[in-house]
Coordinates of C-alpha atoms and ligand atoms in Angstrom, one line a residue:
M274 CA -31.7 -50.2 62.2
S275 CA -28.3 -51.1 60.8
T276 CA -27.5 -54.3 62.5
V277 CA -27.4 -57.5 60.3
V278 CA -26.8 -61.0 61.5
I279 CA -25.3 -63.6 59.2
T280 CA -26.0 -67.1 60.3
G281 CA -25.5 -70.6 58.9
T282 CA -28.6 -72.6 58.2
Q283 CA -27.2 -76.1 57.8
W284 CA -24.1 -77.8 59.3
G285 CA -21.5 -75.1 58.7
D286 CA -19.2 -74.2 55.8
E287 CA -22.1 -72.6 53.9
G288 CA -19.9 -69.7 52.8
K289 CA -20.6 -67.3 55.7
G290 CA -17.1 -65.8 55.4
K291 CA -17.7 -65.0 51.7
I292 CA -21.1 -63.3 52.5
V293 CA -19.7 -61.4 55.5
D294 CA -16.7 -60.2 53.5
Y295 CA -19.1 -59.1 50.7
L296 CA -21.4 -57.2 52.9
A297 CA -18.5 -55.8 55.0
A298 CA -17.8 -53.4 52.2
Q299 CA -20.8 -51.4 53.6
A300 CA -20.2 -52.1 57.3
D301 CA -18.4 -50.1 60.0
T302 CA -18.0 -53.1 62.2
V303 CA -17.9 -56.9 62.0
V304 CA -18.5 -59.0 65.2
R305 CA -17.9 -62.7 66.0
Y306 CA -20.4 -63.6 68.8
Q307 CA -19.8 -67.4 69.5
G308 CA -17.6 -70.3 68.8
G309 CA -13.9 -70.0 68.5
S310 CA -11.1 -71.3 66.4
N311 CA -13.3 -74.3 65.3
A312 CA -14.5 -71.9 62.6
G313 CA -12.8 -71.9 59.2
H314 CA -14.1 -69.0 57.1
T315 CA -12.6 -68.6 53.7
V316 CA -12.5 -65.3 52.0
S317 CA -11.3 -64.8 48.5
V318 CA -10.2 -61.4 47.2
N319 CA -8.8 -61.0 43.8
G320 CA -8.0 -64.7 43.7
E321 CA -6.1 -64.6 47.0
E322 CA -7.5 -66.9 49.7
Y323 CA -7.6 -66.0 53.4
K324 CA -8.6 -68.7 55.9
L325 CA -10.0 -67.1 59.1
R326 CA -10.6 -68.8 62.3
L327 CA -11.0 -66.3 65.1
M328 CA -10.6 -63.2 63.0
P329 CA -13.9 -61.6 61.9
S330 CA -14.3 -61.6 58.1
G331 CA -14.2 -57.8 58.0
I332 CA -10.5 -57.8 58.5
L333 CA -9.7 -57.4 54.8
Y334 CA -11.2 -53.8 54.7
K335 CA -8.9 -51.2 56.1
G336 CA -10.7 -49.2 58.7
T337 CA -13.4 -51.7 59.5
L338 CA -13.6 -52.5 63.2
C339 CA -13.4 -56.2 64.0
V340 CA -14.7 -57.3 67.3
I341 CA -14.3 -60.7 69.1
G342 CA -17.3 -60.7 71.4
N343 CA -17.8 -62.0 74.9
G344 CA -19.5 -65.2 73.7
V345 CA -16.4 -66.4 71.8
V346 CA -14.0 -68.8 73.3
F347 CA -10.7 -67.1 72.7
D348 CA -7.5 -69.0 71.9
P349 CA -4.7 -66.5 72.2
Q350 CA -2.2 -68.7 70.4
V351 CA -4.4 -69.1 67.3
F352 CA -5.3 -65.4 67.4
L353 CA -1.6 -64.3 67.5
E354 CA -0.8 -66.8 64.7
E355 CA -3.5 -65.2 62.6
I356 CA -2.3 -61.7 63.4
D357 CA 1.2 -62.6 62.3
A358 CA -0.1 -64.2 59.1
M359 CA -2.2 -61.2 58.3
K360 CA 0.7 -58.7 58.9
K361 CA 2.9 -60.8 56.6
R362 CA 0.3 -60.4 53.9
G363 CA 0.1 -56.6 54.5
V364 CA -3.3 -56.6 56.2
D365 CA -3.9 -53.9 58.7
T366 CA -4.6 -55.5 62.1
S367 CA -4.9 -52.4 64.3
N368 CA -8.7 -52.3 64.2
I369 CA -9.3 -55.4 66.3
R370 CA -11.0 -55.5 69.7
I371 CA -11.3 -58.5 72.0
S372 CA -13.9 -58.6 74.7
N373 CA -12.5 -58.6 78.2
R374 CA -15.3 -61.0 79.1
A375 CA -14.5 -63.7 76.5
H376 CA -13.3 -67.0 78.0
V377 CA -9.8 -68.1 77.2
V378 CA -9.0 -71.5 75.7
M379 CA -6.3 -73.1 77.8
P380 CA -4.0 -76.0 77.0
W381 CA -6.1 -78.3 79.2
H382 CA -9.1 -77.6 77.1
K383 CA -7.4 -78.7 73.9
L384 CA -6.0 -81.8 75.6
C385 CA -9.4 -82.8 77.2
D386 CA -11.1 -82.3 73.8
E387 CA -8.7 -84.8 72.3
L388 CA -8.8 -87.3 75.3
G389 CA -12.6 -87.0 75.6
E390 CA -13.0 -87.9 71.9
N391 CA -10.6 -90.9 72.3
L392 CA -12.6 -92.1 75.3
R393 CA -15.9 -91.9 73.4
G394 CA -14.4 -94.2 70.8
E395 CA -17.1 -95.2 68.2
N396 CA -19.4 -92.6 69.7
K397 CA -17.1 -89.7 69.1
I398 CA -18.5 -86.4 68.0
G399 CA -15.8 -85.7 65.5
T400 CA -14.9 -82.4 67.1
T401 CA -12.3 -80.0 65.6
K402 CA -10.2 -80.7 68.8
R403 CA -9.7 -77.0 69.4
G404 CA -10.8 -77.2 73.0
I405 CA -14.2 -75.5 72.3
G406 CA -16.5 -77.9 74.2
P407 CA -14.2 -78.1 77.3
C408 CA -13.8 -74.3 77.4
Y409 CA -17.6 -73.7 77.3
M410 CA -17.9 -76.5 80.0
D411 CA -15.6 -74.6 82.3
K412 CA -17.5 -71.4 81.7
A413 CA -20.7 -73.1 82.8
D414 CA -18.8 -74.8 85.7
R415 CA -17.6 -71.4 86.8
V416 CA -13.9 -72.3 86.6
G417 CA -13.2 -70.5 83.3
I418 CA -10.5 -67.9 82.9
R419 CA -11.6 -64.8 81.1
V420 CA -9.6 -62.4 79.0
C421 CA -9.7 -59.8 81.8
D422 CA -8.1 -62.4 84.1
L423 CA -5.5 -63.3 81.6
I424 CA -4.2 -59.7 81.2
D425 CA -4.0 -59.2 85.0
R426 CA -0.7 -60.8 85.8
E427 CA -1.4 -61.5 89.5
D428 CA -5.0 -62.7 88.9
F429 CA -3.9 -65.0 86.1
A430 CA -1.1 -66.6 88.1
E431 CA -3.5 -67.4 90.9
K432 CA -6.4 -68.5 88.8
C433 CA -4.2 -70.6 86.6
R434 CA -2.7 -72.4 89.5
E435 CA -6.1 -73.1 91.1
V436 CA -7.7 -74.4 87.9
L437 CA -4.6 -76.4 86.9
D438 CA -4.5 -78.2 90.2
Q439 CA -8.1 -79.4 89.6
K440 CA -7.4 -80.3 86.0
N441 CA -4.3 -82.2 86.8
F442 CA -6.3 -84.2 89.3
L443 CA -8.9 -85.0 86.7
L444 CA -6.4 -85.8 84.0
K445 CA -4.8 -88.4 86.3
Q446 CA -8.1 -89.8 87.6
I447 CA -10.0 -90.0 84.3
Y448 CA -7.4 -90.4 81.7
N449 CA -4.4 -91.5 83.6
H450 CA -2.5 -88.7 81.9
E451 CA 0.6 -87.0 83.2
P452 CA 0.1 -83.5 84.8
L453 CA 0.5 -80.3 82.8
N454 CA 3.3 -78.0 84.0
Y455 CA 2.2 -74.8 85.7
E456 CA 5.4 -72.8 85.1
E457 CA 5.4 -73.6 81.4
I458 CA 1.8 -72.6 81.0
L459 CA 2.2 -69.5 83.0
K460 CA 5.2 -68.4 80.9
E461 CA 3.5 -69.1 77.7
Y462 CA 0.2 -67.3 78.6
E463 CA 2.0 -64.3 80.2
G464 CA 3.6 -63.9 76.8
Y465 CA 0.3 -64.0 75.1
A466 CA -1.2 -61.6 77.6
E467 CA 1.3 -58.9 76.8
K468 CA 0.7 -59.2 73.1
I469 CA -3.1 -59.2 73.2
A470 CA -3.6 -56.5 76.0
P471 CA -3.6 -53.6 73.5
Y472 CA -6.6 -55.2 71.7
V473 CA -8.7 -55.8 74.9
C474 CA -11.7 -53.6 75.9
D475 CA -15.3 -53.6 77.1
T476 CA -16.8 -54.6 73.7
I477 CA -20.3 -54.5 75.2
T478 CA -20.2 -50.7 75.8
L479 CA -18.4 -50.2 72.5
L480 CA -21.0 -52.1 70.5
N481 CA -24.0 -50.6 72.2
E482 CA -22.6 -47.1 71.6
E483 CA -22.1 -48.0 68.0
V484 CA -25.7 -49.3 67.6
D485 CA -27.1 -46.2 69.2
A486 CA -25.0 -44.0 66.9
G487 CA -26.5 -45.9 63.9
K488 CA -23.3 -47.5 62.8
K489 CA -23.6 -50.4 60.4
I490 CA -22.7 -53.6 62.2
L491 CA -22.5 -57.2 60.9
F492 CA -22.7 -60.1 63.3
E493 CA -20.8 -63.1 61.9
G494 CA -22.1 -66.4 62.9
A495 CA -19.7 -69.4 63.0
Q496 CA -20.9 -73.0 62.8
A497 CA -24.7 -73.2 62.0
T498 CA -28.2 -74.0 63.2
M499 CA -27.9 -77.8 63.0
L500 CA -24.8 -77.6 65.2
D501 CA -26.4 -75.3 67.8
I502 CA -26.3 -76.9 71.2
D503 CA -30.0 -76.6 71.8
Y504 CA -31.5 -76.8 68.3
G505 CA -29.0 -79.0 66.4
T506 CA -28.6 -82.8 66.2
Y507 CA -27.6 -83.1 69.9
P508 CA -25.1 -84.5 71.0
Y509 CA -23.5 -84.2 67.5
V510 CA -23.3 -80.4 67.8
T511 CA -20.9 -77.7 68.9
A512 CA -21.1 -76.1 72.4
S513 CA -22.5 -72.6 71.5
H514 CA -25.5 -70.9 69.9
P515 CA -24.8 -70.0 66.3
I516 CA -28.5 -69.0 65.7
S517 CA -29.3 -65.3 65.6
G518 CA -30.3 -65.3 69.3
G519 CA -26.7 -66.0 70.1
V520 CA -25.9 -62.4 69.2
C521 CA -27.8 -61.2 72.3
V522 CA -25.8 -63.2 74.8
G523 CA -22.6 -63.4 72.8
A524 CA -22.2 -59.7 72.0
G525 CA -24.4 -58.0 74.6
I526 CA -26.9 -56.7 72.1
A527 CA -30.6 -56.6 73.1
P528 CA -33.1 -58.6 70.9
K529 CA -34.9 -55.4 69.8
K530 CA -31.6 -54.0 68.5
I531 CA -31.2 -56.7 65.9
G532 CA -32.3 -55.4 62.5
K533 CA -32.0 -58.0 59.9
V534 CA -31.0 -61.7 59.7
V535 CA -29.5 -63.3 56.6
G536 CA -29.4 -67.1 56.5
V537 CA -26.5 -68.5 54.5
V538 CA -27.7 -71.6 52.6
K539 CA -25.3 -73.8 50.6
A540 CA -27.1 -74.9 47.4
Y541 CA -26.6 -78.5 48.4
C542 CA -25.6 -79.9 51.8
T543 CA -22.4 -80.9 53.7
R544 CA -21.5 -82.0 57.1
V545 CA -18.1 -82.6 58.8
G546 CA -17.9 -84.9 61.8
E547 CA -20.4 -87.5 63.0
G548 CA -24.2 -87.3 63.5
P549 CA -27.4 -87.5 61.4
F550 CA -27.6 -86.1 57.9
P551 CA -30.9 -87.3 56.3
T552 CA -30.1 -86.2 52.7
E553 CA -26.5 -87.6 52.7
Q554 CA -25.5 -89.3 49.5
L555 CA -23.2 -92.2 50.2
N556 CA -22.9 -92.9 46.5
E557 CA -21.5 -91.5 43.3
I558 CA -23.7 -88.4 43.6
G559 CA -22.1 -87.6 46.9
D560 CA -18.7 -88.2 45.4
K561 CA -19.6 -85.9 42.4
I562 CA -20.7 -83.1 44.7
R563 CA -17.5 -83.5 46.9
T564 CA -15.2 -83.4 43.8
A565 CA -17.0 -80.6 42.1
G566 CA -17.1 -78.5 45.3
H567 CA -13.7 -79.5 46.7
E568 CA -15.5 -80.3 49.9
F569 CA -12.7 -80.7 52.4
G570 CA -12.6 -79.0 55.8
T571 CA -10.8 -75.7 56.2
V572 CA -9.7 -76.4 59.7
T573 CA -9.1 -80.1 59.7
G574 CA -8.8 -81.0 56.0
R575 CA -11.3 -83.8 56.6
P576 CA -13.5 -84.8 53.5
R577 CA -16.9 -83.3 54.1
R578 CA -20.0 -85.5 53.9
T579 CA -22.2 -84.5 51.0
G580 CA -25.8 -84.6 50.0
W581 CA -28.8 -82.8 48.5
L582 CA -30.3 -79.6 49.9
D583 CA -32.6 -80.3 52.9
A584 CA -35.3 -77.6 52.8
C585 CA -36.8 -78.8 56.1
V586 CA -33.5 -77.9 57.8
V587 CA -33.4 -74.4 56.2
K588 CA -37.0 -73.8 57.1
Y589 CA -36.3 -74.7 60.7
A590 CA -33.3 -72.3 60.7
G591 CA -35.6 -69.6 59.3
Q592 CA -38.0 -70.1 62.3
L593 CA -35.3 -70.2 64.9
S594 CA -33.3 -67.2 63.7
G595 CA -36.1 -65.1 62.2
I596 CA -34.3 -65.1 58.8
D597 CA -35.4 -62.2 56.5
C598 CA -33.6 -63.5 53.4
M599 CA -31.3 -66.2 52.2
A600 CA -27.8 -65.9 50.8
V601 CA -27.6 -69.0 48.6
T602 CA -24.0 -69.9 48.0
R603 CA -22.1 -72.3 45.7
L604 CA -24.9 -72.6 43.1
D605 CA -22.2 -72.8 40.5
I606 CA -21.1 -76.1 41.9
L607 CA -24.3 -77.6 40.6
D608 CA -23.6 -76.5 37.0
G609 CA -23.6 -79.6 34.8
F610 CA -25.7 -81.9 36.9
D611 CA -28.4 -83.6 34.9
E612 CA -30.7 -83.7 37.9
I613 CA -30.8 -81.9 41.2
K614 CA -32.9 -83.0 44.2
M615 CA -34.3 -81.1 47.1
C616 CA -35.8 -82.6 50.2
T617 CA -39.0 -80.9 51.0
A618 CA -40.4 -83.2 53.7
Y619 CA -39.6 -86.4 55.6
E620 CA -41.5 -89.6 55.8
V621 CA -41.4 -91.4 59.1
D622 CA -43.4 -94.5 60.0
G623 CA -45.8 -93.8 57.1
K624 CA -46.4 -90.2 58.1
I625 CA -45.2 -87.0 56.3
I626 CA -43.6 -84.4 58.5
S627 CA -41.5 -81.3 57.8
D628 CA -40.3 -80.5 61.3
I629 CA -37.0 -81.7 62.7
P630 CA -37.4 -84.6 65.1
A631 CA -35.6 -84.2 68.5
S632 CA -34.8 -87.9 68.9
L633 CA -31.8 -89.1 67.0
K634 CA -33.5 -92.5 66.8
V635 CA -36.4 -91.0 64.9
L636 CA -34.1 -88.7 62.8
A637 CA -32.2 -91.8 61.8
K638 CA -35.4 -93.3 60.5
V639 CA -36.7 -90.4 58.4
K640 CA -36.8 -90.9 54.7
P641 CA -36.3 -87.7 52.7
V642 CA -39.2 -86.8 50.3
Y643 CA -37.4 -85.4 47.2
E644 CA -38.5 -83.1 44.5
T645 CA -36.4 -83.5 41.3
F646 CA -35.3 -80.6 39.2
T647 CA -33.7 -80.7 35.7
G648 CA -30.2 -79.2 36.0
W649 CA -28.6 -76.6 33.8
K650 CA -25.6 -77.0 31.6
E651 CA -24.3 -73.4 31.5
D652 CA -21.4 -72.1 33.5
I653 CA -23.1 -69.6 35.8
S654 CA -20.0 -68.2 37.5
N655 CA -19.9 -65.1 35.3
I656 CA -23.6 -64.2 35.7
R657 CA -24.2 -61.0 37.7
N658 CA -28.0 -60.5 37.3
Y659 CA -30.7 -62.7 38.6
A660 CA -32.6 -62.5 35.4
D661 CA -29.7 -63.9 33.4
L662 CA -29.5 -67.2 35.4
P663 CA -30.7 -70.3 33.5
V664 CA -34.4 -70.9 33.8
N665 CA -33.8 -74.2 35.6
A666 CA -31.5 -72.6 38.2
K667 CA -34.3 -70.0 38.9
K668 CA -36.9 -72.7 39.2
Y669 CA -34.7 -74.5 41.8
L670 CA -34.1 -71.2 43.8
E671 CA -37.7 -70.1 43.7
R672 CA -38.9 -73.5 44.9
M673 CA -36.3 -73.3 47.7
A674 CA -37.8 -69.9 48.8
E675 CA -41.4 -71.3 48.6
V676 CA -40.7 -74.4 50.7
T677 CA -38.6 -72.6 53.3
K678 CA -40.9 -69.5 53.3
I679 CA -37.8 -67.3 53.1
S680 CA -37.1 -64.9 50.3
L681 CA -33.9 -64.8 48.2
G682 CA -31.5 -62.0 49.1
I683 CA -28.1 -62.9 47.6
I684 CA -27.0 -65.6 45.1
S685 CA -23.3 -66.5 45.1
V686 CA -21.9 -68.1 42.0
G687 CA -18.2 -68.2 43.0
P688 CA -15.8 -67.6 45.9
N689 CA -14.8 -64.1 44.8
R690 CA -16.4 -60.8 45.8
D691 CA -17.7 -60.0 42.4
Q692 CA -19.2 -63.4 41.9
T693 CA -22.3 -62.3 43.7
I694 CA -25.9 -61.6 42.5
I695 CA -27.9 -59.2 44.7
V696 CA -31.6 -59.8 44.8
D697 CA -32.5 -57.8 47.9
K698 CA -30.8 -54.4 47.6
N699 CA -31.8 -53.3 51.1
I700 CA -30.0 -55.8 53.3
F701 CA -28.4 -52.9 55.3
Ligands
GDP263 P1 -17.9 -70.8 56.1 O1 -17.3 -71.6 57.2 O2 -19.4 -70.8 56.2 O3 -17.4 -69.4 56.0 O4 -17.6 -71.6 54.8 P2 -16.1 -72.2 54.4 O5 -15.2 -71.0 54.1 O6 -15.7 -73.2 55.4 O7 -16.5 -73.0 53.1 C1 -17.1 -72.4 52.0 C2 -16.1 -72.5 50.7 O8 -16.8 -72.1 49.6 C3 -14.9 -71.5 50.8 O9 -13.8 -72.2 50.2 C4 -15.4 -70.3 50.0 O10 -14.3 -69.6 49.4 C5 -16.2 -71.0 48.9 N1 -17.3 -70.3 48.4 C6 -18.2 -69.4 49.0 N2 -19.2 -69.0 48.2 C7 -19.0 -69.7 47.0 C8 -19.7 -69.8 45.8 O11 -20.7 -69.2 45.6 N3 -19.1 -70.6 44.8 C9 -18.0 -71.3 45.0 N4 -17.6 -72.1 44.0 N5 -17.3 -71.3 46.2 C10 -17.8 -70.5 47.1
IMO264 P1 -17.7 -72.9 60.3 O1 -17.8 -71.7 61.1 C1 -18.5 -77.2 60.1 C2 -18.4 -79.5 63.8 C3 -17.3 -80.4 64.1 C4 -18.0 -81.5 64.9 C5 -18.9 -80.6 65.8 C6 -18.4 -80.2 67.2 O2 -16.5 -73.0 59.5 O3 -19.0 -73.2 59.6 P2 -16.4 -78.6 68.0 O4 -15.0 -78.6 67.7 O5 -17.1 -77.4 67.7 O6 -16.7 -79.1 69.4 O7 -17.0 -79.8 67.1 O8 -19.1 -79.4 65.1 N1 -18.0 -78.1 63.5 C7 -18.1 -77.5 62.3 N2 -18.5 -78.1 61.1 N3 -18.1 -75.9 60.1 C8 -17.7 -75.4 61.3 O9 -17.5 -74.1 61.4 C9 -17.6 -76.2 62.4 N4 -17.3 -76.0 63.7 C10 -17.5 -77.1 64.4 O10 -16.9 -81.0 62.9 O11 -18.9 -82.3 64.2
MG265 MG1 -16.0 -73.2 57.5

């Protein structure tokens, strides 16, 4: 079967965009199945950087179909900005399809994301304020507006009025906020509707026909396992399912039609926003990782929290997503470290565990059990064969595979396409 899911194993920003772009050279189609413009996927081609938010990371190949699936929360404003930016850079944008079932991010979603965070005060989640949580809330509350509603002028005018009346009531009652203006929103979104209509279709039929025809399809996860609303560090999570199972509901693909799953693993660990992070290094090691890796968010520019690799987290991701192999990224950032640590278990109340506690209270108490590795001094960014990696780098990688019980598939040693070492030649 020629369907491959690319999923993040940690707290996001593992380098999913780079891996999707690399594998997209062989793919017919690339599909986003969850999340929205909270994603920031950076793709570097010949030294040029593209920061993608809603756009699937297959966009840089002419002729590759790029699909925004039904499970995505779709912000037309961001989408059209991305289209314009791509066109200006000479990128062909004619091969994009948007699901008619995807939910639309409306102005009240972005506003409520911001107001909700302010109201939480010290307990804020640290969201990207892109309206993601409120849009998924409305989907579950059955007051969402879908892309098929947006492009139907009459339907949209009616639905928008109905929902806005409710929202304005809530804005006043909860936040004492002035009402949003119906006419303005209607005009703005009618303009978007006209522009996006040519891209809209039934992506479920389209994708299933492609799967049946044996086309090569990549499913591009956004966010990651530890931000999954069920499996992550709830409530410090996003509102969707980044794990591979998210493909079934977010793209309309049956479980038995998923071929392979690649888990993207950053060689160390980062997190943006609040919430538990057992291996976080709030010291000069964390600063060194942040500086070496330029760890600042693509979407918000916030400094990312940094720490050592947590193999318990990666193992958990492996179980949840059925990961066949790992794509380890940013190994080059660890060049020059005297010592590298890997958390292989946790100690809690005198007991050694390796599963992820559900309770944040317990998770806050866990002490990582570290194994220490001697670093390597060589610059590995020009290495293209696994055998040529420094012995100490291979020891680190092989121990990672052993602890997580997931084999090595790809090793990435730089942001560019060619800075990639293939271990498993049969990913597609
Ligand atoms: P994503 O959200 O998972 O796609 O990851 P981001 O794009 O937010 O962050 C990953 C960053 O690392 C981007 O700037 C990539 O260009 C960059 N990157 C990806 N792989 C590598 C690598 O192997 N080495 C280095 N140095 N940078 C990488
Ligand atoms: P990519 O796809 C890293 C985090 C936010 C916040 C939490 C909830 O680039 O890996 P949300 O706006 O989704 O309601 O915020 O999730 N978050 C991410 N962190 N990478 C991402 O995406 C993220 N998308 C959301 O920082 O803690
Ligand atoms: Mg990112």
